[in-house]
Every structure is written in structure tokens, then in C-alpha cells.
């Protein structure tokens, strides 16, 4: 297949292994956009206000999500916090909660209750290993802790390595990898360590992220060379790497009204999640980063759908359900808005032409 010229692609539904669905009216607005982006399985982040630190609240939230977006399989996570003891892990596992998200304290949106001392959680990690729960990591250190000249993500990589060595059977995912160094570090670990790659880290670099509030996110997009390594990694087809959009909606006015450099971190890609991955790969081909024929349907299905499901030990996607992508000249609208206009989120890459996506269920 030549992605640049192909008019129609049929794929299994995508599995988006990192989404932010928020709460209240914002949740009601964004949850239905999961299927619009071609996704039938979404792994939900727990950085709500307050963070999801009890099994009961996670289960309640899951019900709210299912009501807001029928037809999506929402997989749930707990927010790692002092209250997440080995006993809570046993309860969470029995309740069908999939994993636990580790936010180093203060590194990103709603992470103030995150982890300051990793050693305090070793018993919890041992319990997760025993119950086969997933540890999702926001792999960055605080700016004050990064050695000069090193990115916040690179400075975290030794911690990833040592956690993996201490808990070799614990399934760990380094979320939203943004550097060539992180890709290498994940490859160097055993098969229990994997990584998600977002759509936006395939097309943004520090140049846009510094100055456009809609491109500002954590981890901050890096150099063109890092972006291109992520693109090549997808084309290599390594099963350790799979899709997690990290789509992170913020109300439009909080982005637009923020002082320069002060916008809340997060790029909203959910309604065009699959299409934006395709667009970024197409641009990778145009820049000569990967070959014209490097993006086959097999490569796309593996990255967008199969690798994630396999790492999470989920069943394969239902073979009768497909997403069909066709070039019809459609462009991404400026925003997603509630009917009364009171809730609005700006789309990443508004105005750009993308494939039109529809569901095909035999
Ligand atoms: O850009 C980001 N936004 N990165 C994160 O880690 C959190 C997310 C959010 O919740 O807004
Ligand atoms: Zn996230």
C-alpha cells in the first residue's frame, strides 16, 4: 500500500490505550468522540479532580463513561497514591480494574497528589505483579531534578530501568514516549515493558509546542529527530509500541485566554485519533523518514489495534467490526461544542484535510 495515494483503507477498530475523559459536561462532550476517531477500546486515565484513588469511584466513573459512550469498552485505572495499598490492589483486581497510573508528583495536569517517593510503593508494585495489573507511567521528572541538557523524560529512564529490574514480571508501560532515548530504553527492557505513542508526538515538535497553546502538552514534543524516530518505530512494527493518544481536552477558553506559556497542558485529538496517526505517517513519508510503502494495512492494524490489545491481554477485535477510512476532502473542524455552546474544546490540527471515517459492522 502507498499511504500517500491510497483512497480507502479498512482496518480493525483501534484500541486507544491512553485517554483523558474528564468529568461532568466535558466528559459528556468528549466521550462520544472516542468512536468518531475509530476507537472501540479506551484505557482511561485517573487524573480527575480529585484523583481516582478508590475502587468504588473508579467503578462509578466507568458506569458514567459507558452511559455517555455506548459501544466503547472502557478499561479503567487507579491513581497511584498512599492509599493504594496491596489490599486495595487485590480489591481492584477482583473488581476488573486494569491498571494503576503513576504520576510523579507535580509533573503534569492534576498530579499534585502523585508520587514523591517511589520506594514507598514497592509493596504495592509487588501486589500488582502478583495480580498481573499494569503499571502505567508518566515518565518525567520535575524540572528541578533534570540534569542540565537532559529532557525530563530522559532523566526518568534510569528509574524505569530499575523498576523493571526490581519487578521483572510487572507489566509496565512508559506512556507517551517522546524521545529517541525512551524508545531505546523500552527496547532494551524485557517483554514486560512496552510504550505508548500518541498521534501528536508524531507531528509536533518543540517549535509548535512552545508557542501554540493547542500544541502544548506534557511531555513536551521534542526535536524533529525524536518525532521521526517515533514514526520509524511504528513502521518497524515492534510489538512493544502501540497507540495511546493521550488526547487531553481542556476548555477552549482556558487554552485561548491563558498568558503566553501558561496554557493547561494537553492536545485534543480524540475525534480524529486514527486519522491524525495516518496524517502524521503520510507526512513522515513526504519527508523521506520512511519509505513510500512502509505503512501497510498490517503495520497500521498492529500499531493501532493489535499490539495494545495483546499487551493488555485483551481478546482480538471482533472480526466483523471494521473502520473504513476514505479520502473525501473533509477537514478537521475548529472545535467540538455542546449543543448550547457552553462547553467547547479546540481540535488539534483544525483545518487540515483527513480521511473520513465510518464504522462497518457486518
Ligand atoms: O499534556 C498532558 N495533559 N499531559 C499529561 O500528562 C496530562 C494531560 C492532562 O490531563 O491534561
Ligand atoms: Zn495522559
XYZ file of C-alpha atoms and ligand atoms in Angstrom:
374
model
C 0.000 0.000 0.000
C 1.161 3.540 -0.726
C -0.363 5.639 2.041
C 0.119 8.887 0.145
C -2.158 7.866 -2.701
C -4.459 5.234 -1.232
C -8.128 6.311 -1.275
C -9.682 3.726 1.032
C -8.337 1.758 3.989
C -10.201 -0.813 6.041
C -8.857 -1.605 9.499
C -9.894 -3.329 12.706
C -11.225 -0.844 15.294
C -8.404 0.994 17.044
C -7.562 0.483 20.711
C -6.553 3.763 22.323
C -4.572 2.829 25.400
C -4.369 6.312 26.950
C -7.296 8.696 27.029
C -8.469 11.534 29.260
C -12.245 11.555 29.507
C -12.637 14.177 32.283
C -15.853 14.662 34.282
C -19.306 16.244 34.099
C -20.309 18.128 30.964
C -16.822 17.928 29.477
C -16.933 14.139 29.809
C -20.352 14.062 28.144
C -18.935 16.072 25.251
C -15.708 14.123 24.682
C -16.712 10.516 25.453
C -18.758 10.141 22.220
C -15.765 11.342 20.188
C -13.918 8.096 21.030
C -15.842 6.138 18.388
C -15.645 9.018 15.901
C -11.880 8.533 15.969
C -12.260 4.842 15.140
C -11.672 3.539 18.648
C -13.685 0.769 20.337
C -11.427 0.202 23.375
C -10.066 3.014 25.530
C -7.863 2.914 28.597
C -8.951 5.766 30.842
C -6.643 7.962 32.914
C -7.469 8.615 36.575
C -6.208 12.206 36.972
C -9.623 13.617 37.782
C -10.297 16.245 40.414
C -9.957 14.715 42.980
C -7.918 11.835 41.510
C -9.438 8.346 41.313
C -7.945 6.664 44.370
C -10.730 4.248 45.366
C -12.141 1.182 43.642
C -15.700 2.401 44.172
C -15.085 5.720 42.463
C -13.400 4.043 39.512
C -16.380 1.724 39.050
C -18.830 4.608 39.311
C -16.824 6.573 36.735
C -16.799 3.581 34.388
C -20.613 3.480 34.536
C -20.810 7.183 33.711
C -18.495 6.683 30.732
C -20.471 3.716 29.443
C -23.669 5.743 29.632
C -22.033 8.654 27.773
C -20.446 6.487 25.052
C -22.228 3.216 24.391
C -20.244 0.769 22.312
C -16.853 1.636 23.801
C -15.025 -0.814 26.039
C -13.583 1.431 28.760
C -10.668 -0.051 30.670
C -10.032 1.589 33.993
C -7.094 2.696 36.116
C -6.425 3.880 39.668
C -4.266 6.876 40.555
C -1.169 5.798 42.492
C -1.329 7.423 45.896
C -0.533 6.479 49.517
C -3.998 4.958 49.854
C -3.302 2.362 47.129
C -2.088 -0.430 49.393
C -1.588 -4.108 48.439
C -5.082 -4.751 49.859
C -6.572 -2.163 47.519
C -4.719 -3.781 44.620
C -6.335 -7.136 45.443
C -9.764 -5.480 45.543
C -9.118 -3.568 42.326
C -8.014 -6.678 40.517
C -11.110 -8.572 41.689
C -13.266 -5.649 40.500
C -11.788 -5.811 36.993
C -9.687 -2.647 37.175
C -6.871 -2.993 34.686
C -4.015 -0.892 35.982
C -2.547 1.881 38.098
C -1.152 5.155 36.794
C 1.982 6.561 38.332
C 2.355 10.321 38.109
C 5.496 11.722 39.665
C 4.205 14.481 41.918
C 3.661 17.797 40.165
C 4.863 16.860 36.655
C 1.598 17.463 34.826
C -2.143 18.292 34.965
C -3.779 17.175 38.241
C -0.721 15.337 39.529
C -0.265 17.168 42.836
C -1.306 14.022 44.702
C 1.216 11.959 42.737
C 4.274 10.042 43.867
C 7.182 11.728 45.623
C 8.991 8.608 46.860
C 8.807 5.529 44.664
C 10.259 3.194 47.311
C 7.161 3.732 49.444
C 5.199 1.794 46.788
C 7.330 -1.311 46.416
C 4.795 -3.475 48.277
C 2.059 -2.107 46.050
C 4.100 -2.904 42.926
C 4.738 -6.432 44.243
C 0.971 -6.869 44.708
C 0.341 -5.569 41.185
C 2.901 -8.011 39.832
C 1.137 -10.842 41.680
C -2.307 -9.811 40.398
C -0.956 -9.111 36.904
C -2.095 -5.487 36.904
C -0.491 -2.937 34.609
C 1.647 -0.052 35.817
C 1.280 2.971 33.514
C 3.982 5.556 33.996
C 4.122 9.240 33.203
C 7.881 9.074 32.696
C 9.133 12.539 33.506
C 10.988 14.123 36.408
C 10.376 17.577 37.821
C 12.296 20.289 36.013
C 14.336 20.975 39.136
C 15.560 17.343 39.123
C 16.700 17.051 35.488
C 20.437 17.355 34.829
C 21.248 20.306 32.535
C 20.826 19.495 28.876
C 18.715 16.416 29.521
C 14.993 16.241 28.805
C 12.599 15.470 31.671
C 11.786 12.144 30.012
C 15.416 11.105 29.509
C 16.099 11.900 33.153
C 13.354 9.455 34.135
C 14.699 6.490 32.130
C 17.056 5.128 34.824
C 14.014 4.890 37.128
C 12.142 2.872 34.508
C 15.109 0.517 34.196
C 15.478 -0.003 37.931
C 11.736 -0.583 38.447
C 11.808 -3.190 35.686
C 14.832 -4.882 37.254
C 13.183 -4.988 40.655
C 9.797 -6.167 39.314
C 10.640 -8.083 36.125
C 7.170 -9.625 35.740
C 5.276 -6.392 36.357
C 3.827 -5.170 33.062
C 4.969 -1.568 32.743
C 4.007 0.945 30.056
C 6.043 4.068 29.536
C 3.275 6.383 28.392
C 3.500 8.900 25.546
C 7.159 8.322 24.678
C 8.564 11.475 23.162
C 12.293 10.866 22.724
C 14.618 8.582 20.779
C 16.252 7.748 24.115
C 12.971 6.483 25.574
C 12.371 4.265 22.542
C 15.831 2.746 23.030
C 15.288 2.291 26.766
C 11.987 0.465 26.215
C 13.538 -1.771 23.556
C 16.377 -2.605 25.971
C 13.951 -3.853 28.653
C 12.365 -7.303 28.669
C 8.955 -8.105 27.122
C 7.062 -6.921 30.214
C 7.912 -3.305 29.319
C 6.097 -1.510 26.485
C 5.342 2.058 25.441
C 2.514 4.074 24.011
C 2.957 6.593 21.209
C 0.461 9.425 20.727
C -0.699 10.907 17.437
C 0.501 14.397 18.302
C 4.088 13.407 19.120
C 4.237 12.170 15.523
C 3.624 15.661 14.140
C 4.513 18.269 16.770
C 7.957 19.460 17.790
C 9.185 21.933 20.389
C 8.774 24.737 17.848
C 4.966 24.459 17.860
C 4.610 23.236 21.438
C 6.379 26.200 22.967
C 4.137 28.796 21.433
C 0.787 27.408 20.309
C -1.438 26.663 23.335
C -3.200 23.884 21.382
C 0.141 22.163 20.813
C 1.350 22.480 24.401
C 1.369 19.218 26.322
C 3.403 17.009 28.642
C 5.741 15.533 27.756
C 6.586 18.473 25.575
C 7.164 17.438 21.944
C 10.877 17.404 21.236
C 13.150 17.669 18.220
C 12.280 16.698 14.646
C 14.714 13.789 15.065
C 12.742 12.477 18.065
C 9.458 12.820 16.178
C 10.930 10.934 13.238
C 12.236 8.114 15.448
C 8.670 7.630 16.716
C 7.421 7.428 13.126
C 10.116 4.909 12.206
C 9.331 2.877 15.300
C 5.735 2.439 14.132
C 6.910 1.391 10.670
C 9.261 -1.188 12.241
C 6.245 -2.978 13.710
C 7.815 -3.765 17.090
C 5.018 -5.146 19.337
C 6.336 -3.199 22.343
C 4.943 0.012 20.820
C 1.275 0.761 20.417
C -1.233 3.579 20.206
C -2.244 5.664 23.208
C -3.498 9.060 22.046
C -3.144 10.893 25.375
C -5.930 13.029 23.997
C -6.328 15.609 26.768
C -9.240 18.030 26.344
C -9.180 21.425 28.032
C -11.931 24.002 27.670
C -11.197 26.219 24.686
C -11.216 29.428 26.698
C -8.653 28.091 29.190
C -6.311 27.495 26.263
C -7.056 30.706 24.384
C -7.181 33.057 27.372
C -4.003 31.800 29.037
C -0.986 34.097 29.281
C 1.844 33.054 26.931
C 3.348 29.787 28.156
C 0.665 29.302 30.811
C -1.963 27.278 28.924
C -3.008 23.992 30.520
C -1.049 21.055 29.039
C -2.904 18.752 26.687
C -3.613 18.203 22.994
C -7.116 17.159 21.985
C -7.026 14.545 19.215
C -9.819 12.143 20.181
C -12.389 12.818 17.383
C -9.698 12.226 14.721
C -7.391 9.902 16.636
C -6.908 7.340 13.865
C -6.926 9.918 11.074
C -4.224 12.014 12.757
C -1.921 8.995 13.033
C -2.410 8.391 9.306
C -1.772 12.051 8.519
C 1.456 12.098 10.545
C 2.692 8.911 8.885
C 1.894 10.364 5.487
C 3.941 13.437 6.365
C 6.742 11.117 7.500
C 6.702 9.573 4.032
C 6.739 13.028 2.417
C 9.813 13.993 4.445
C 11.534 10.747 3.452
C 11.634 9.470 7.049
C 10.049 6.180 5.969
C 9.608 4.594 2.540
C 6.547 5.157 0.315
C 5.327 1.626 1.020
C 6.403 1.432 4.682
C 2.876 1.862 6.051
C 0.929 -1.269 5.149
C -2.529 -2.152 6.465
C -0.752 -4.740 8.592
C 1.540 -2.120 10.176
C -1.465 0.123 10.889
C -3.595 -2.679 12.325
C -0.719 -3.791 14.541
C 0.093 -0.358 15.914
C -3.467 0.945 16.224
C -5.241 -2.192 17.327
C -3.410 -5.462 17.897
C -0.244 -4.672 19.822
C -2.081 -2.803 22.552
C -4.770 -5.435 22.956
C -2.136 -8.164 23.176
C -0.023 -6.388 25.770
C -3.184 -5.789 27.823
C -4.177 -9.454 27.328
C -7.490 -8.485 25.740
C -9.271 -10.530 23.096
C -8.584 -9.600 19.475
C -11.027 -7.117 17.943
C -14.295 -8.636 16.685
C -13.536 -9.651 13.076
C -16.908 -8.452 11.793
C -16.361 -4.892 13.041
C -14.190 -2.618 10.918
C -13.411 1.034 10.446
C -13.328 2.338 6.902
C -11.246 5.389 6.051
C -11.860 7.221 2.805
C -10.460 10.376 1.292
C -13.408 12.673 0.783
C -11.679 16.025 1.160
C -13.009 16.635 4.688
C -11.159 18.973 7.040
C -10.911 18.893 10.852
C -13.340 21.450 12.327
C -12.132 24.132 14.736
C -13.695 22.593 17.806
C -16.123 20.196 19.390
C -19.031 22.030 21.082
C -22.011 21.112 23.201
C -25.461 21.864 21.736
C -25.872 25.009 23.875
C -22.293 26.131 23.184
C -21.315 26.202 26.852
C -18.647 23.503 26.575
C -16.121 23.742 23.764
C -12.747 22.112 23.094
C -10.385 23.050 20.254
C -9.313 20.290 17.890
C -5.654 19.709 17.152
C -4.824 20.498 13.507
C -8.133 22.218 12.789
C -8.460 22.899 9.068
C -6.220 20.057 7.937
C -7.579 17.508 5.489
C -8.069 13.999 6.832
C -9.634 10.697 5.897
C -13.361 10.393 6.615
C -14.035 7.511 8.978
C -17.079 5.288 9.241
C -17.886 2.100 11.091
C -18.772 -1.076 9.257
C -20.427 -3.752 11.329
C -21.417 -6.883 9.450
O -0.418 17.153 28.216
C -0.875 16.445 29.090
N -2.147 16.591 29.521
N -0.096 15.546 29.673
C -0.493 14.843 30.741
O 0.270 14.069 31.243
C -1.806 15.095 31.349
C -2.741 15.637 30.380
C -3.996 16.199 31.007
O -4.578 15.534 31.873
O -4.388 17.291 30.626
Zn -2.175 11.500 29.710
